[in-house]
C-alpha positions as a printed Julia matrix, in Angstrom:
401×3 Matrix{Float64}:
  10.58   20.1    -8.37
  10.2    21.87   -5.01
  11.87   25.15   -4.12
  14.22   23.3    -1.8
  15.34   20.99   -4.57
  15.86   23.9    -6.9
  19.01   24.79   -4.95
  20.46   21.3    -5.26
  22.62   20.66   -8.29
  21.88   17.48  -10.21
  25.44   17.23  -11.57
  26.41   14.74   -8.87
  23.7    12.2    -9.65
  23.95    8.61   -8.55
  21.61    5.83   -9.49
  20.49    3.13   -7.08
  22.06   -0.21   -8.05
  20.37   -3.55   -7.47
  22.52   -6.69   -7.83
  20.1    -9.46   -6.91
  19.46  -12.46   -9.17
  16.38  -14.57   -9.71
  18.28  -17.79   -9.03
  19.55  -16.64   -5.63
  16.17  -15.21   -4.62
  14.5   -18.45   -5.71
  16.72  -20.39   -3.31
  15.85  -17.97   -0.5
  12.12  -18.38   -1.13
  12.32  -22.18   -1.48
  14.06  -22.49    1.88
  11.46  -20.14    3.38
   8.56  -22.2     2.0
  10.05  -25.48    3.23
  10.64  -24.12    6.73
   7.15  -22.59    6.8
   5.65  -25.92    5.79
   7.66  -27.86    8.4
   6.75  -25.39   11.17
   3.1   -25.09   10.06
   3.54  -21.41    9.26
   5.32  -20.41   12.46
   8.48  -19.58   10.46
   6.6   -16.88    8.44
   8.07  -13.86   10.34
  11.6   -15.18    9.85
  10.79  -15.84    6.17
   9.71  -12.22    5.69
  12.93  -11.0     7.31
  15.15  -13.33    5.23
  13.48  -12.24    1.97
  13.69   -8.56    2.79
  17.27   -8.84    4.03
  18.32  -10.36    0.71
  16.73   -7.49   -1.23
  18.3    -4.85    1.03
  21.74   -6.47    0.98
  21.72   -6.34   -2.82
  20.63   -2.7    -3.04
  23.5    -0.21   -3.27
  24.0     3.54   -3.28
  27.43    4.86   -4.26
  29.03    1.47   -3.56
  27.45    0.92   -0.14
  24.73   -1.65    0.52
  21.71   -1.21    2.72
  21.41   -3.44    5.76
  18.22   -4.77    7.33
  18.56   -5.88   10.96
  15.0    -6.67   12.02
  14.65  -10.05   13.74
  12.0   -12.64   12.98
  11.5   -13.27   16.69
  10.43   -9.67   17.33
   7.81   -9.87   14.57
   6.6   -13.29   15.8
   6.02  -12.05   19.36
   4.14   -9.03   18.01
   1.95  -11.19   15.76
   1.25  -13.57   18.63
   0.01  -10.71   20.8
  -2.17   -9.39   17.95
  -3.71  -12.85   17.49
  -4.47  -13.08   21.22
  -6.1    -9.64   21.11
  -8.21  -10.54   18.05
  -9.34  -13.85   19.58
 -10.22  -12.07   22.83
 -12.31   -9.53   20.91
 -14.1   -12.27   18.95
 -14.75  -14.23   22.14
 -16.21  -11.13   23.79
 -18.52  -10.56   20.81
 -19.66  -14.21   20.64
 -20.31  -14.33   24.39
 -22.35  -11.1    24.12
 -20.03   -9.28   26.52
 -20.96   -5.9    25.11
 -18.9    -3.8    27.49
 -15.72   -5.88   27.05
 -16.09   -6.02   23.25
 -16.68   -2.27   23.06
 -13.7    -1.64   25.34
 -11.35   -3.81   23.25
 -12.49   -2.27   19.94
 -12.2     1.24   21.38
  -8.73    0.37   22.65
  -7.7    -0.72   19.16
  -9.15    2.4    17.5
  -7.42    4.7    19.96
  -3.96    3.14   20.04
  -3.44    1.2    16.78
  -2.01    4.19   14.81
   0.4     4.95   17.66
   1.54    1.33   17.77
   1.99    1.37   13.99
   4.26    4.41   14.32
   6.33    2.55   16.91
   6.59   -0.32   14.43
   7.73    2.05   11.66
  10.3     3.49   14.05
  11.65    0.0    14.78
  11.86   -0.76   11.05
  13.75    2.47   10.35
  16.14    2.1    13.26
  16.91   -1.42   12.04
  17.81   -0.18    8.54
  21.33    1.11    7.92
  23.48    2.51    5.12
  27.21    3.08    5.54
  26.83    2.09    9.19
  24.35    4.93    9.78
  20.83    4.08   10.94
  17.61    5.69    9.87
  15.17    6.96   12.48
  11.53    7.96   12.71
   9.66    9.96   15.36
   6.01   10.92   15.34
   3.42   11.98   17.88
   0.47    9.71   18.58
  -2.07   12.43   17.77
  -0.56   13.08   14.32
  -0.51    9.36   13.59
  -4.11    8.83   14.72
  -5.46   11.68   12.58
  -3.51   10.69    9.45
  -4.09    6.95    9.6
  -7.53    6.59   11.16
  -9.32    9.77   12.22
  -9.47   11.74    8.98
 -10.08    8.74    6.64
 -12.9     7.35    8.81
 -14.58   10.76    9.08
 -14.47   11.31    5.31
 -15.64    7.76    4.52
 -18.56    8.26    6.88
 -19.62   11.37    4.95
 -19.32    9.5     1.62
 -21.44    6.61    2.92
 -24.08    9.03    4.2
 -24.32   10.86    0.86
 -24.63    7.64   -1.2
 -27.16    6.2     1.23
 -29.31    9.34    0.95
 -29.18    9.19   -2.87
 -30.35    5.57   -2.98
 -32.99    6.07   -0.26
 -34.51    9.07   -2.06
 -34.66    7.16   -5.34
 -36.44    4.21   -3.7
 -38.82    6.52   -1.84
 -39.88    8.28   -5.05
 -40.83    5.1    -6.89
 -39.71    1.75   -5.43
 -41.24   -0.19   -8.36
 -39.26    1.6   -11.06
 -36.4    -0.93  -11.22
 -34.66    0.86  -14.06
 -34.55    4.1   -12.06
 -33.39    2.38   -8.88
 -30.62    0.43  -10.65
 -29.46    3.54  -12.5
 -29.33    5.48   -9.24
 -27.44    2.62   -7.63
 -24.91    2.58  -10.5
 -24.54    6.38  -10.29
 -24.03    6.11   -6.52
 -21.23    3.62   -7.11
 -19.49    6.07   -9.45
 -19.96    8.91   -6.94
 -18.59    6.69   -4.17
 -15.56    5.72   -6.28
 -14.75    9.35   -7.06
 -15.3    10.41   -3.44
 -13.07    7.58   -2.24
 -10.35    8.89   -4.54
 -10.49   12.18   -2.62
 -10.31   10.27    0.68
  -7.35    8.29   -0.63
  -5.59   11.45   -1.8
  -6.0    13.17    1.55
  -4.86   10.03    3.4
  -1.8     9.61    1.17
  -0.88   13.28    1.54
  -1.19   13.17    5.33
   0.87    9.96    5.49
   3.64   11.34    3.25
   3.83   14.49    5.36
   3.88   12.45    8.54
   6.51   10.0     7.31
   9.08   12.18    5.55
   8.94   15.13    7.94
   9.63   12.79   10.86
  12.27   10.67    9.11
  16.01   11.09    9.55
  19.22    9.47    8.4
  21.61    9.5    11.32
  21.65   13.09   12.54
  20.44   14.46    9.18
  16.73   15.26    8.82
  14.5    14.63    5.81
  11.98   17.3     4.81
   9.06   17.28    2.37
   6.7    20.04    1.27
   3.81   17.73    0.43
   0.64   19.28   -1.0
  -2.58   17.51   -0.01
  -4.25   19.09   -3.05
  -1.68   17.56   -5.41
  -2.11   14.11   -3.86
  -5.89   14.4    -4.16
  -5.6    15.38   -7.84
  -3.35   12.4    -8.59
  -5.78    9.99   -6.9
  -8.76   11.72   -8.55
  -7.21   11.39  -12.02
  -6.54    7.72  -11.24
 -10.2     7.12  -10.53
 -11.18    9.06  -13.66
  -9.12    6.53  -15.6
 -11.02    3.7   -13.89
 -14.48    5.2   -14.59
 -14.63    4.2   -18.31
 -13.84    0.6   -17.34
 -16.63    0.66  -14.72
 -19.08    2.16  -17.22
 -18.33   -0.62  -19.72
 -18.79   -3.23  -16.97
 -22.12   -1.73  -15.92
 -23.22   -1.54  -19.54
 -22.58   -5.26  -19.87
 -24.16   -6.3   -16.57
 -27.11   -3.96  -15.91
 -29.34   -4.95  -18.9
 -29.01   -8.64  -17.99
 -29.74   -7.95  -14.33
 -32.83   -5.89  -15.1
 -34.18   -8.61  -17.38
 -33.48  -11.34  -14.83
 -35.19   -9.32  -12.1
 -38.25   -8.93  -14.33
 -38.34  -12.7   -14.95
 -37.85  -13.36  -11.24
 -40.74  -11.11  -10.3
 -43.02  -13.18  -12.56
 -42.2   -16.19  -10.37
 -41.08  -18.49  -13.21
 -37.91  -19.94  -11.64
 -37.34  -22.54  -14.38
 -37.46  -19.87  -17.07
 -35.06  -17.77  -14.98
 -32.48  -20.58  -14.76
 -32.78  -21.7   -18.41
 -33.04  -18.23  -19.97
 -30.52  -16.99  -22.51
 -30.13  -13.93  -20.32
 -28.67  -16.06  -17.52
 -26.15  -17.62  -19.91
 -25.3   -14.21  -21.32
 -24.82  -12.86  -17.78
 -22.37  -15.63  -16.93
 -20.32  -14.87  -20.06
 -20.43  -11.14  -19.37
 -19.28  -11.63  -15.78
 -16.11  -13.37  -16.99
 -15.54  -10.6   -19.54
 -16.11   -7.98  -16.83
 -13.45   -9.57  -14.63
 -10.95   -9.26  -17.48
 -11.93   -5.65  -18.16
 -11.7    -4.81  -14.47
  -8.25   -6.45  -14.18
  -6.98   -4.37  -17.1
  -8.45   -1.23  -15.53
  -6.84   -2.01  -12.19
  -3.41   -2.58  -13.8
  -3.63    0.75  -15.65
  -4.79    2.62  -12.54
  -2.19    1.07  -10.23
   0.53    1.94  -12.74
  -0.62    5.53  -13.12
  -1.03    6.06   -9.37
   2.3     4.44   -8.46
   4.3     6.35  -11.06
   2.71    9.76  -10.5
   2.81    9.58   -6.7
   6.4     8.35   -6.76
   7.39   11.19   -9.1
   5.67   13.7    -6.86
   7.03   12.78   -3.45
  10.52   12.1    -4.82
  10.5    15.66   -6.16
   9.46   17.11   -2.81
  11.77   15.23   -0.44
  15.22   16.53    0.47
  17.78   15.33    2.99
  19.59   17.94    5.06
  18.88   20.51    2.29
  21.76   18.95    0.35
  20.44   15.75   -1.2
  17.43   15.45   -3.52
  15.78   12.47   -5.17
  14.39   11.71   -8.64
  12.2     9.0   -10.1
  12.28    8.33  -13.84
   9.53    5.72  -13.97
   7.03    5.94  -16.83
   3.42    4.79  -16.83
   3.89    2.7   -19.99
   7.05    1.11  -18.58
   5.35    0.33  -15.29
   2.34   -1.25  -17.03
   4.73   -3.34  -19.12
   6.52   -4.48  -15.96
   3.28   -5.48  -14.25
   1.95   -7.39  -17.26
   5.21   -9.24  -17.95
   5.74  -10.1   -14.28
   2.12  -11.24  -13.97
   2.52  -13.48  -17.03
   5.81  -14.89  -15.71
   4.18  -15.74  -12.38
   0.91  -17.14  -13.78
   2.4   -19.11  -16.69
   4.92  -20.81  -14.38
   2.27  -21.55  -11.73
   4.08  -19.3    -9.27
   7.57  -20.75   -9.76
   8.62  -17.71  -11.77
   7.68  -15.24   -9.01
  11.3   -14.86   -7.74
  12.47  -13.79  -11.22
   9.46  -11.47  -11.57
  10.23   -9.89   -8.2
  13.9    -9.41   -9.08
  12.94   -7.87  -12.46
  10.74   -5.39  -10.61
  13.51   -4.5    -8.14
  15.96   -3.92  -11.01
  13.39   -1.72  -12.74
  12.8     0.42   -9.64
  16.52    0.77   -8.91
  17.37    1.73  -12.5
  14.83    4.56  -12.3
  15.79    5.92   -8.87
  18.35    8.73   -8.66
  19.99   10.63   -5.82
  21.13   14.17   -6.68
  23.69   16.18   -4.75
  27.18   15.73   -3.38
  26.99   12.75   -1.04
  30.55   13.43    0.11
  29.32   16.61    1.81
  26.72   14.72    3.8
  27.74   14.21    7.42
  27.63   10.47    8.11
  27.0    10.44   11.84
  24.69    7.91   13.47
  22.08    9.08   15.96
  22.48    7.99   19.57
  18.96    6.64   20.11
  18.7     2.97   20.98
  15.9     0.7    19.89
  13.17    0.86   22.55
  12.83   -2.29   24.62
   9.75   -1.44   26.7
   6.81   -3.84   26.52
   4.64   -1.61   24.3
   7.43   -1.1    21.75
   8.19   -4.83   21.66
   4.54   -5.7    21.09
   4.26   -3.22   18.21
   7.29   -4.31   16.17
   5.45   -6.62   13.76
   2.5    -4.34   12.91
   4.23   -2.83    9.84
   6.68   -5.57    8.76
   6.89   -4.74    5.04
   7.62   -1.01    5.03
  10.22   -0.2     2.37
  12.26    2.92    1.81
């Protein structure tokens, strides 16, 4: 718990309540799918809004429901403009218009984070509780560094290091396949661990950016987010994944080395009919299962630990704090059960799986502090209607509080 939260008494704790049902959500999704099919997908933005509005309308805090007022039309116009931009970029590349293609890509790199922040602002200003709207303000420079600049710079360094490792190994002895494959496998592990650091820094920068620029009416949120803590959480997540990757490599590498040796001899028929090829096919299926289990465990650990951390650092107006009581085992159980419900019903059980997940999150989300002392006064900022703001509205359509 942060120092700020230490001053907030947890005696007045209220749990988030979710009242949605699988049957009602199923009807919402069925109507969405039918309308999407009839309109050849054009109804998708309105479908997203209808689904999200149902979830928000059935989420309560202290007897008051959230309200989601985004319009499908605003998202559709934004998506249409994005499609036109993408097609124009592809056309420039295919027609070998180097200058135009470079200009369009540079334009996207420079302004995409800023446009995403405008989209987040629209989402927040369209979300209300007790008639009070949320709000979000952020500078374009902060957004660019957190979303694009810093991650791309760090990923470039990681790529350079791994490329040097592999190049040196090949230069020493290009015919030592065992050495080259081992170096390649080691480079993958190094890249995975380095990417965890990149992810941690990116998550930390985003949490700082989001919560320190978020407000509820006239009341400001604040968060003392530690980049180091976020990096450690992501690093531990990747450490959990490493044993799964080692097992996968242990199953695959021997078969690959043997197949490469057979391939070098030039006997294609032996390569196709070899027991090693059959063993490789079996091992690949097994590796997919192992990797899926590893991903479920890692996603659960990362989601729970990050949620615990930023909930414990965020305060509202120095009066209201937040708590998450999720557990890693409980989250894994939720994922597995919901996955089984969805797969075993060929997708028809997804609405019930989604509602189960929403109930689980709500039951483990607490708000501490005296809400009656919080000044419920809406801010006086209107939703921006300029052309740039309108075009950006659909870039981040699924942001949730």
